[in-house]
Amino acid sequence: MYIHRRVDIMEFYVGKTRILIIRGDITEQNTDAIVNAANNSLMGGGGVDGAIHRKGGPTILEECRKIRENKWQNGLPTGNAVITKGGNLEARYVIHTVGPVWGGGDLGEPELLASAYRNSLSLAVSQGLRTIAFPSISTGAYSYPIEKASRVALKTVVEFLKGEDQLDEVVFVLFSSPALDRYRDIARELMTT
Ligand code: ADP
């Protein structure tokens, strides 16, 4: 009998940075930072955001409140990123970024999504971090189609890493098998072009 064994991890390198594509829960990652798909308010929400605040505890929200008071009184603009400690999470830091709400694709969504990834990576580098884990930003409540979002995510990260060698590892943590499959398909495609 032929048994098909699914291998749920994909790995490749850009320079000396390892990129991992895995299925899992972002709140369980032990990278230096995990990225939160936050909203402009930084005051928590559903999906990844809710899970991170629930598991990380109230100190994260406290820090977000201070960031709002000190710099972003009207909310964090879409595409930007800020950093807090990780509270009770295994990750030492949480990078909060805001992806775009999908509105059909002609409202600057690809560039805003790319900015969310780029600014998160820049912040990690400027803080001296070496490992970072991303969820699939904007593809839940914000309805960005996964095929399009995964392409932007992977392309942006690969481009960033071509000009930066401080990071040891970037992990894409997908919550579902279909999302994992899409990311793996796009990664394979990008590697052969
Ligand atoms: P957005 O508002 O940016 O769309 P969501 O949190 O609604 O953010 O969803 C983003 C993606 O994160 C979705 O693909 C969703 O399935 C996934 N997701 C939800 N919870 C988790 C989690 N705990 N770990 C990793 N990914 C998650």
Short mmCIF file of C-alpha atoms and ligand atoms in Angstrom, two decimals:
data_model
loop_
_atom_site.label_atom_id
_atom_site.label_comp_id
_atom_site.label_asym_id
_atom_site.label_seq_id
_atom_site.Cartn_x
_atom_site.Cartn_y
_atom_site.Cartn_z
CA MET A 1 0.00 0.00 0.00
CA TYR A 2 1.26 3.45 -0.86
CA ILE A 3 1.09 5.86 2.04
CA HIS A 4 1.37 9.52 1.22
CA ARG A 5 3.19 11.31 4.02
CA ARG A 6 2.57 15.03 4.15
CA VAL A 7 5.58 17.05 5.10
CA ASP A 8 4.25 20.17 6.75
CA ILE A 9 7.44 22.23 6.76
CA MET A 10 9.08 23.98 3.86
CA GLU A 11 12.48 25.57 4.21
CA PHE A 12 14.71 27.65 1.98
CA TYR A 13 17.43 30.26 2.30
CA VAL A 14 17.86 33.83 1.13
CA GLY A 15 21.55 34.58 1.72
CA LYS A 16 22.13 33.25 5.21
CA THR A 17 18.56 33.76 6.40
CA ARG A 18 16.44 30.64 6.75
CA ILE A 19 12.82 30.99 5.69
CA LEU A 20 10.40 28.49 7.14
CA ILE A 21 6.81 27.97 6.06
CA ILE A 22 4.90 25.99 8.65
CA ARG A 23 1.42 25.29 9.90
CA GLY A 24 0.82 26.42 13.48
CA ASP A 25 -0.31 28.99 15.99
CA ILE A 26 1.62 32.26 16.00
CA THR A 27 1.18 32.62 19.79
CA GLU A 28 3.27 29.47 20.34
CA GLN A 29 6.35 30.57 18.41
CA ASN A 30 9.59 31.11 20.31
CA THR A 31 11.14 33.50 17.81
CA ASP A 32 12.55 36.80 19.17
CA ALA A 33 9.43 38.54 17.86
CA ILE A 34 6.05 37.49 16.55
CA VAL A 35 4.06 39.82 14.34
CA ASN A 36 0.50 40.78 15.22
CA ALA A 37 -2.02 41.49 12.44
CA ALA A 38 -3.42 44.39 14.48
CA ASN A 39 -5.94 47.08 13.55
CA ASN A 40 -5.41 50.86 13.54
CA SER A 41 -6.64 51.21 17.13
CA LEU A 42 -3.93 48.89 18.57
CA MET A 43 -6.52 48.10 21.23
CA GLY A 44 -6.96 44.44 20.34
CA GLY A 45 -9.49 42.65 18.19
CA GLY A 46 -10.37 39.21 16.86
CA GLY A 47 -8.28 36.61 15.05
CA VAL A 48 -4.52 36.71 15.60
CA ASP A 49 -4.81 39.97 17.54
CA GLY A 50 -7.23 38.52 20.09
CA ALA A 51 -5.18 35.33 20.47
CA ILE A 52 -1.95 37.29 21.09
CA HIS A 53 -3.50 39.56 23.73
CA ARG A 54 -5.25 36.65 25.46
CA LYS A 55 -2.10 34.60 25.75
CA GLY A 56 0.36 37.48 26.22
CA GLY A 57 -1.59 39.13 29.03
CA PRO A 58 -2.44 42.76 29.85
CA THR A 59 1.06 44.27 29.70
CA ILE A 60 0.94 44.20 25.89
CA LEU A 61 -2.26 46.25 25.78
CA GLU A 62 -0.79 48.62 28.38
CA GLU A 63 2.21 49.28 26.14
CA CYS A 64 -0.03 49.69 23.10
CA ARG A 65 -2.04 52.29 25.00
CA LYS A 66 1.17 54.24 25.75
CA ILE A 67 2.21 54.09 22.11
CA ARG A 68 -1.18 55.54 21.14
CA GLU A 69 -0.88 58.33 23.73
CA ASN A 70 2.72 59.23 22.89
CA LYS A 71 2.80 59.03 19.13
CA TRP A 72 -0.27 57.73 17.33
CA GLN A 73 -3.25 59.47 18.95
CA ASN A 74 -5.34 58.90 15.83
CA GLY A 75 -4.32 55.28 15.50
CA LEU A 76 -1.45 53.50 13.77
CA PRO A 77 -1.65 54.13 10.01
CA THR A 78 -2.07 51.08 7.79
CA GLY A 79 1.30 49.66 6.70
CA ASN A 80 3.19 50.92 9.78
CA ALA A 81 4.61 48.83 12.63
CA VAL A 82 5.36 49.31 16.32
CA ILE A 83 6.94 47.03 18.93
CA THR A 84 6.00 45.98 22.48
CA LYS A 85 7.34 43.36 24.86
CA GLY A 86 5.87 39.87 24.58
CA GLY A 87 4.36 39.65 28.07
CA ASN A 88 3.62 36.01 28.87
CA LEU A 89 4.36 34.82 25.35
CA GLU A 90 7.45 32.80 24.56
CA ALA A 91 8.46 35.44 22.03
CA ARG A 92 10.25 38.36 23.72
CA TYR A 93 8.57 40.97 21.53
CA VAL A 94 5.39 41.55 19.57
CA ILE A 95 5.58 43.69 16.44
CA HIS A 96 2.13 45.14 15.79
CA THR A 97 1.43 46.02 12.19
CA VAL A 98 -1.74 46.93 10.33
CA GLY A 99 -2.47 45.33 6.98
CA PRO A 100 -4.99 46.79 4.53
CA VAL A 101 -8.65 45.85 4.37
CA TRP A 102 -9.24 44.24 0.94
CA GLY A 103 -11.36 46.55 -1.18
CA GLY A 104 -10.93 45.00 -4.63
CA GLY A 105 -7.23 45.64 -5.19
CA ASP A 106 -7.25 49.17 -6.64
CA LEU A 107 -6.97 51.00 -3.34
CA GLY A 108 -3.23 50.50 -2.87
CA GLU A 109 -3.69 47.22 -1.01
CA PRO A 110 -0.60 45.45 -2.43
CA GLU A 111 1.73 48.33 -1.53
CA LEU A 112 0.18 48.70 1.94
CA LEU A 113 0.52 44.98 2.60
CA ALA A 114 4.14 45.05 1.40
CA SER A 115 4.78 48.01 3.74
CA ALA A 116 3.37 46.07 6.69
CA TYR A 117 5.90 43.26 6.07
CA ARG A 118 8.80 45.60 5.27
CA ASN A 119 8.26 47.88 8.27
CA SER A 120 7.95 44.87 10.60
CA LEU A 121 11.25 43.48 9.32
CA SER A 122 12.98 46.88 9.57
CA LEU A 123 11.81 47.27 13.14
CA ALA A 124 13.11 43.81 14.05
CA VAL A 125 16.49 44.64 12.51
CA SER A 126 16.69 48.05 14.21
CA GLN A 127 16.02 46.36 17.57
CA GLY A 128 18.81 43.85 16.98
CA LEU A 129 16.44 40.86 16.74
CA ARG A 130 17.43 37.76 14.79
CA THR A 131 14.27 35.69 14.40
CA ILE A 132 10.72 36.73 13.55
CA ALA A 133 7.43 34.94 12.84
CA PHE A 134 4.61 36.30 10.66
CA PRO A 135 0.96 35.29 10.41
CA SER A 136 -0.79 35.73 7.07
CA ILE A 137 -1.58 39.43 7.48
CA SER A 138 -4.94 40.72 6.15
CA THR A 139 -6.25 37.32 5.01
CA GLY A 140 -8.75 36.85 7.85
CA ALA A 141 -11.21 39.56 8.85
CA TYR A 142 -9.63 41.91 6.29
CA SER A 143 -10.50 39.51 3.41
CA TYR A 144 -7.33 39.87 1.31
CA PRO A 145 -7.37 36.88 -1.09
CA ILE A 146 -4.80 34.36 0.11
CA GLU A 147 -3.29 33.71 -3.36
CA LYS A 148 -2.55 37.41 -3.77
CA ALA A 149 -1.51 38.06 -0.17
CA SER A 150 0.91 35.12 -0.04
CA ARG A 151 2.65 36.37 -3.18
CA VAL A 152 3.07 39.88 -1.72
CA ALA A 153 4.24 38.45 1.62
CA LEU A 154 6.86 36.12 0.19
CA LYS A 155 8.13 38.52 -2.49
CA THR A 156 8.47 41.38 0.00
CA VAL A 157 10.32 39.29 2.57
CA VAL A 158 12.67 37.79 -0.03
CA GLU A 159 13.43 41.24 -1.51
CA PHE A 160 14.07 42.66 1.96
CA LEU A 161 16.45 39.84 2.84
CA LYS A 162 18.50 40.34 -0.30
CA GLY A 163 19.67 43.63 1.20
CA GLU A 164 19.95 42.58 4.84
CA ASP A 165 21.81 39.75 6.56
CA GLN A 166 21.14 40.33 10.26
CA LEU A 167 18.14 38.01 10.47
CA ASP A 168 18.77 34.30 11.04
CA GLU A 169 15.20 33.15 10.52
CA VAL A 170 11.86 34.34 9.18
CA VAL A 171 8.92 32.02 9.84
CA PHE A 172 5.54 32.15 8.09
CA VAL A 173 3.02 30.57 10.43
CA LEU A 174 -0.16 29.49 8.67
CA PHE A 175 -3.21 28.57 10.64
CA SER A 176 -4.87 26.29 8.09
CA SER A 177 -3.79 23.65 5.57
CA PRO A 178 -5.19 25.55 2.56
CA ALA A 179 -3.26 28.66 3.61
CA LEU A 180 -0.11 26.57 4.09
CA ASP A 181 -0.55 25.03 0.63
CA ARG A 182 -0.95 28.44 -1.01
CA TYR A 183 2.21 29.79 0.63
CA ARG A 184 4.18 26.69 -0.36
CA ASP A 185 2.95 26.86 -3.96
CA ILE A 186 3.95 30.51 -4.27
CA ALA A 187 7.33 29.91 -2.61
CA ARG A 188 8.06 27.10 -5.08
CA GLU A 189 7.01 29.32 -7.96
CA LEU A 190 9.23 32.20 -6.77
CA MET A 191 12.21 29.88 -6.39
CA THR A 192 11.97 28.73 -10.00
CA THR A 193 11.65 32.19 -11.54
P1 ADP B 1 -6.61 40.45 9.50
O1 ADP B 1 -7.57 41.34 10.23
O2 ADP B 1 -5.29 41.12 9.20
O3 ADP B 1 -7.22 39.79 8.31
P2 ADP B 1 -6.92 38.04 11.15
O4 ADP B 1 -6.36 37.81 12.49
O5 ADP B 1 -8.41 38.12 11.01
O6 ADP B 1 -6.18 39.34 10.58
O7 ADP B 1 -6.44 36.89 10.17
C1 ADP B 1 -5.15 36.82 9.59
C2 ADP B 1 -4.77 35.37 9.34
O8 ADP B 1 -4.33 34.78 10.56
C3 ADP B 1 -5.92 34.48 8.87
O9 ADP B 1 -5.43 33.71 7.78
C4 ADP B 1 -6.25 33.61 10.07
O10 ADP B 1 -6.68 32.33 9.69
C5 ADP B 1 -4.90 33.50 10.74
N1 ADP B 1 -4.91 33.22 12.20
C6 ADP B 1 -5.91 33.37 13.10
N2 ADP B 1 -5.48 33.02 14.34
C7 ADP B 1 -4.17 32.66 14.21
C8 ADP B 1 -3.16 32.19 15.11
N3 ADP B 1 -3.41 32.02 16.41
N4 ADP B 1 -1.93 31.91 14.61
C9 ADP B 1 -1.65 32.09 13.30
N5 ADP B 1 -2.54 32.51 12.41
C10 ADP B 1 -3.79 32.79 12.85
#
